[in-house]
Amino acid sequence: MEETIAAAEDSQIAGQIPQQRGDSPQETAVRYAEERHWDVVPGTWLETVRGVPRCSCGEASCSAPGAHPARPDWATQATGSATVVRRLWQKQPTAAVLLPTGRTFDALSVPETAGFLALARLERMSLTLGPVALSPDRRMRFFVLPGGSAKVPELVRNSGWVPASLDLVALGEGAYVAAPPTRFGGRGAVQWARRPTPANRWLPDVEELISALAYACGRDR
């Protein structure tokens, strides 16, 4: 079951990215729906124009080529049905795999350097982490229990930081996370820094992570 998503050892060293599987977006999206009960939705995809990968949205200056929603009503199209997922990706097999936040999880987005610093600190504290995605835009996204994003500003202030001074973004209802194996233009693919496994099925509360993340973001300024 979930071992098919990945079998990351608990002893991974912070900063070390585990070997990623080479499954298709459709196969991976189906596993997310079946094994994690995550809603998924296809996003944009990459098209090669004169040898250069371009986003299907048509914007030459797209900031997330091949890795963002393809339509305004994307959230209403998200589904946890494996049957519907297969049908959606049949239309465009290379479409991005997007996971809406604010449903089965929220996410905390931080710069990559701050993310690795926080991972090391959290592991020294022996905290059980949820999945952590690492994307080519040099951001890490830590999965937490849904509803956590609304608590972030107050929790950051209680940790002694000014929320506006930190590059810490809470993703809740109406937002999304691009998941592996989604590709960002020619910059590479989204990876798991900490993969979904049976050990992290139960996500942490945002309160458990916010101090380490805020500290790491403060150091990264």
Coordinates of C-alpha atoms in Angstrom, one line a residue:
M1 CA 0.0 0.0 0.0
E2 CA 1.7 3.2 1.1
E3 CA 5.1 1.6 0.7
T4 CA 4.4 2.0 -3.0
I5 CA 4.5 5.7 -2.6
A6 CA 8.0 5.4 -1.0
A7 CA 9.8 3.6 1.7
A8 CA 12.0 6.4 3.2
E9 CA 14.0 5.3 6.1
D10 CA 13.4 7.0 9.4
S11 CA 17.1 7.5 9.7
Q12 CA 17.4 9.9 6.7
I13 CA 19.8 12.8 7.3
A14 CA 18.2 16.2 7.1
G15 CA 19.1 17.8 3.7
Q16 CA 19.5 14.4 2.0
I17 CA 16.9 13.9 -0.8
P18 CA 15.8 10.3 -1.2
Q19 CA 15.7 8.6 -4.5
Q20 CA 12.5 9.4 -6.3
R21 CA 10.4 7.0 -8.3
G22 CA 9.8 7.5 -12.0
D23 CA 6.1 6.9 -12.2
S24 CA 3.9 8.9 -14.5
P25 CA 1.8 11.8 -13.2
Q26 CA -1.4 9.7 -13.6
E27 CA 0.0 6.7 -11.7
T28 CA 1.3 8.9 -8.9
A29 CA -2.0 11.0 -8.7
V30 CA -4.0 7.7 -8.4
R31 CA -1.8 6.6 -5.5
Y32 CA -2.2 9.9 -3.7
A33 CA -5.9 9.5 -3.9
E34 CA -6.1 5.8 -3.0
E35 CA -3.4 5.6 -0.4
R36 CA -3.4 9.0 1.3
H37 CA -7.0 10.0 0.5
W38 CA -5.7 13.3 -0.9
D39 CA -7.8 15.3 -3.4
V40 CA -5.8 15.8 -6.6
V41 CA -6.3 18.0 -9.7
P42 CA -4.3 18.2 -12.9
G43 CA -2.7 21.5 -13.6
T44 CA -0.8 23.0 -16.6
W45 CA 1.9 21.0 -18.5
L46 CA 5.0 21.7 -20.4
E47 CA 5.2 22.0 -24.2
T48 CA 8.4 22.2 -26.1
V49 CA 8.7 25.2 -28.4
R50 CA 11.8 25.4 -30.5
G51 CA 13.6 23.1 -28.1
V52 CA 12.6 25.1 -25.0
P53 CA 10.0 23.9 -22.5
R54 CA 7.1 26.4 -22.2
C55 CA 4.0 26.4 -20.0
S56 CA 0.8 25.3 -21.6
C57 CA -0.8 28.6 -20.2
G58 CA 1.0 30.4 -23.0
E59 CA 2.6 33.0 -20.8
A60 CA 6.3 33.4 -21.8
S61 CA 7.1 34.9 -18.4
C62 CA 5.2 32.2 -16.4
S63 CA 6.7 32.0 -12.9
A64 CA 5.8 28.3 -12.4
P65 CA 5.8 26.8 -15.9
G66 CA 4.0 23.5 -16.0
A67 CA 3.2 23.6 -12.3
H68 CA 0.1 25.7 -11.6
P69 CA -3.7 25.4 -12.1
A70 CA -4.9 25.2 -15.7
R71 CA -8.3 26.8 -15.1
P72 CA -10.0 29.2 -12.7
D73 CA -12.3 26.6 -11.2
W74 CA -9.5 24.2 -10.5
A75 CA -10.5 23.7 -6.9
T76 CA -14.0 22.4 -7.8
Q77 CA -12.4 19.9 -10.1
A78 CA -10.2 18.3 -7.4
T79 CA -11.2 14.8 -6.6
G80 CA -10.2 11.9 -4.4
S81 CA -11.8 9.3 -6.7
A82 CA -9.2 7.1 -8.4
T83 CA -11.6 6.5 -11.3
V84 CA -12.0 10.2 -11.9
V85 CA -8.3 10.8 -11.5
R86 CA -7.5 8.3 -14.2
R87 CA -10.0 10.0 -16.5
L88 CA -8.7 13.5 -15.9
W89 CA -5.1 12.6 -16.7
Q90 CA -6.0 10.6 -19.8
K91 CA -6.9 14.0 -21.3
Q92 CA -3.3 15.3 -20.7
P93 CA -0.9 12.7 -19.3
T94 CA 1.9 15.1 -18.4
A95 CA -0.3 17.6 -16.5
A96 CA 1.0 18.8 -13.1
V97 CA -0.2 17.0 -10.0
L98 CA -1.7 19.6 -7.7
L99 CA -2.9 18.9 -4.1
P100 CA -5.4 21.5 -2.8
T101 CA -4.6 22.6 0.8
G102 CA -7.2 23.3 3.4
R103 CA -8.8 19.9 3.0
T104 CA -6.8 17.0 4.4
F105 CA -3.8 19.1 5.2
D106 CA -2.4 22.6 5.2
A107 CA 1.1 23.5 4.3
L108 CA 3.8 25.8 5.5
S109 CA 6.0 27.1 2.7
V110 CA 9.6 28.3 3.5
P111 CA 12.8 28.9 1.6
E112 CA 14.8 25.8 0.9
T113 CA 17.8 26.8 3.1
A114 CA 15.4 27.6 6.0
G115 CA 13.6 24.3 5.4
F116 CA 16.7 22.2 5.7
L117 CA 17.8 24.0 8.8
A118 CA 14.3 23.5 10.3
L119 CA 14.4 19.8 9.3
A120 CA 17.6 19.2 11.2
R121 CA 16.3 21.0 14.3
L122 CA 13.0 19.1 14.3
E123 CA 14.7 15.8 13.9
R124 CA 17.0 16.5 16.8
M125 CA 13.8 17.1 18.8
S126 CA 12.5 13.6 17.7
L127 CA 9.3 15.1 16.3
T128 CA 7.3 13.1 13.8
L129 CA 7.1 15.1 10.6
G130 CA 4.5 14.9 7.9
P131 CA 5.4 14.9 4.2
V132 CA 7.7 17.7 3.1
A133 CA 7.8 18.7 -0.6
L134 CA 10.9 20.3 -2.2
S135 CA 10.3 22.2 -5.4
P136 CA 12.7 23.7 -8.0
D137 CA 11.5 27.2 -7.0
R138 CA 13.7 26.5 -4.0
R139 CA 10.8 26.3 -1.6
M140 CA 10.0 23.6 1.0
R141 CA 6.4 22.9 2.0
F142 CA 5.7 21.2 5.3
F143 CA 2.4 19.4 5.6
V144 CA 0.4 19.9 8.8
L145 CA -3.1 19.3 10.0
P146 CA -5.8 21.3 8.2
G147 CA -6.8 24.5 9.9
G148 CA -3.3 25.3 11.0
S149 CA -2.7 28.1 8.5
A150 CA -5.1 30.4 10.3
K151 CA -3.1 30.1 13.5
V152 CA 0.3 30.9 12.0
P153 CA 0.4 34.8 12.5
E154 CA -0.4 34.5 16.2
L155 CA 1.9 31.6 16.7
V156 CA 4.8 33.4 15.0
R157 CA 4.2 36.5 17.2
N158 CA 4.2 34.3 20.3
S159 CA 7.5 32.9 19.2
G160 CA 9.0 36.4 19.3
W161 CA 9.0 37.2 15.6
V162 CA 7.1 39.7 13.4
P163 CA 5.1 37.7 10.8
A164 CA 5.8 40.2 8.0
S165 CA 9.5 39.9 8.6
L166 CA 9.7 36.2 7.8
D167 CA 9.4 34.4 4.5
L168 CA 7.0 31.9 5.9
V169 CA 3.8 31.4 3.9
A170 CA 0.8 29.4 5.3
L171 CA -1.2 27.6 2.6
G172 CA -4.8 26.8 3.5
E173 CA -8.2 26.8 1.8
G174 CA -8.0 28.0 -1.8
A175 CA -4.3 27.3 -2.2
Y176 CA -2.4 24.3 -3.4
V177 CA 0.9 22.4 -3.4
A178 CA 2.5 21.0 -6.6
A179 CA 3.5 17.4 -5.8
P180 CA 6.0 15.0 -7.3
P181 CA 6.5 14.2 -10.2
T182 CA 5.4 17.7 -11.4
R183 CA 8.1 19.5 -13.4
F184 CA 8.9 23.3 -13.2
G185 CA 10.0 24.2 -16.7
G186 CA 13.6 23.2 -17.3
R187 CA 14.5 23.6 -13.6
G188 CA 13.6 20.0 -12.7
A189 CA 10.8 18.2 -10.8
V190 CA 9.2 18.5 -7.4
Q191 CA 10.6 15.9 -5.0
W192 CA 9.9 14.7 -1.5
A193 CA 12.3 15.8 1.1
R194 CA 10.3 13.7 3.5
R195 CA 8.0 11.3 1.7
P196 CA 4.5 10.1 2.6
T197 CA 4.9 6.8 4.6
P198 CA 2.9 4.8 7.1
A199 CA 4.9 6.5 9.8
N200 CA 3.6 10.0 8.9
R201 CA 0.0 9.3 8.0
W202 CA -0.9 11.3 11.1
L203 CA 0.2 14.9 10.5
P204 CA 1.7 17.2 13.1
D205 CA -0.1 20.2 14.5
V206 CA 1.2 23.5 13.2
E207 CA 2.1 24.4 16.8
E208 CA 4.7 21.6 16.8
L209 CA 6.6 23.0 13.8
I210 CA 6.2 26.8 14.0
S211 CA 8.9 27.6 16.4
A212 CA 11.6 25.8 14.4
L213 CA 10.4 27.1 11.1
A214 CA 10.1 30.7 12.3
Y215 CA 13.7 30.5 13.8
A216 CA 15.0 29.0 10.6
C217 CA 13.3 31.7 8.5
G218 CA 14.7 34.4 10.8
R219 CA 18.2 33.0 10.3
D220 CA 17.7 32.9 6.6
R221 CA 16.9 36.6 6.2

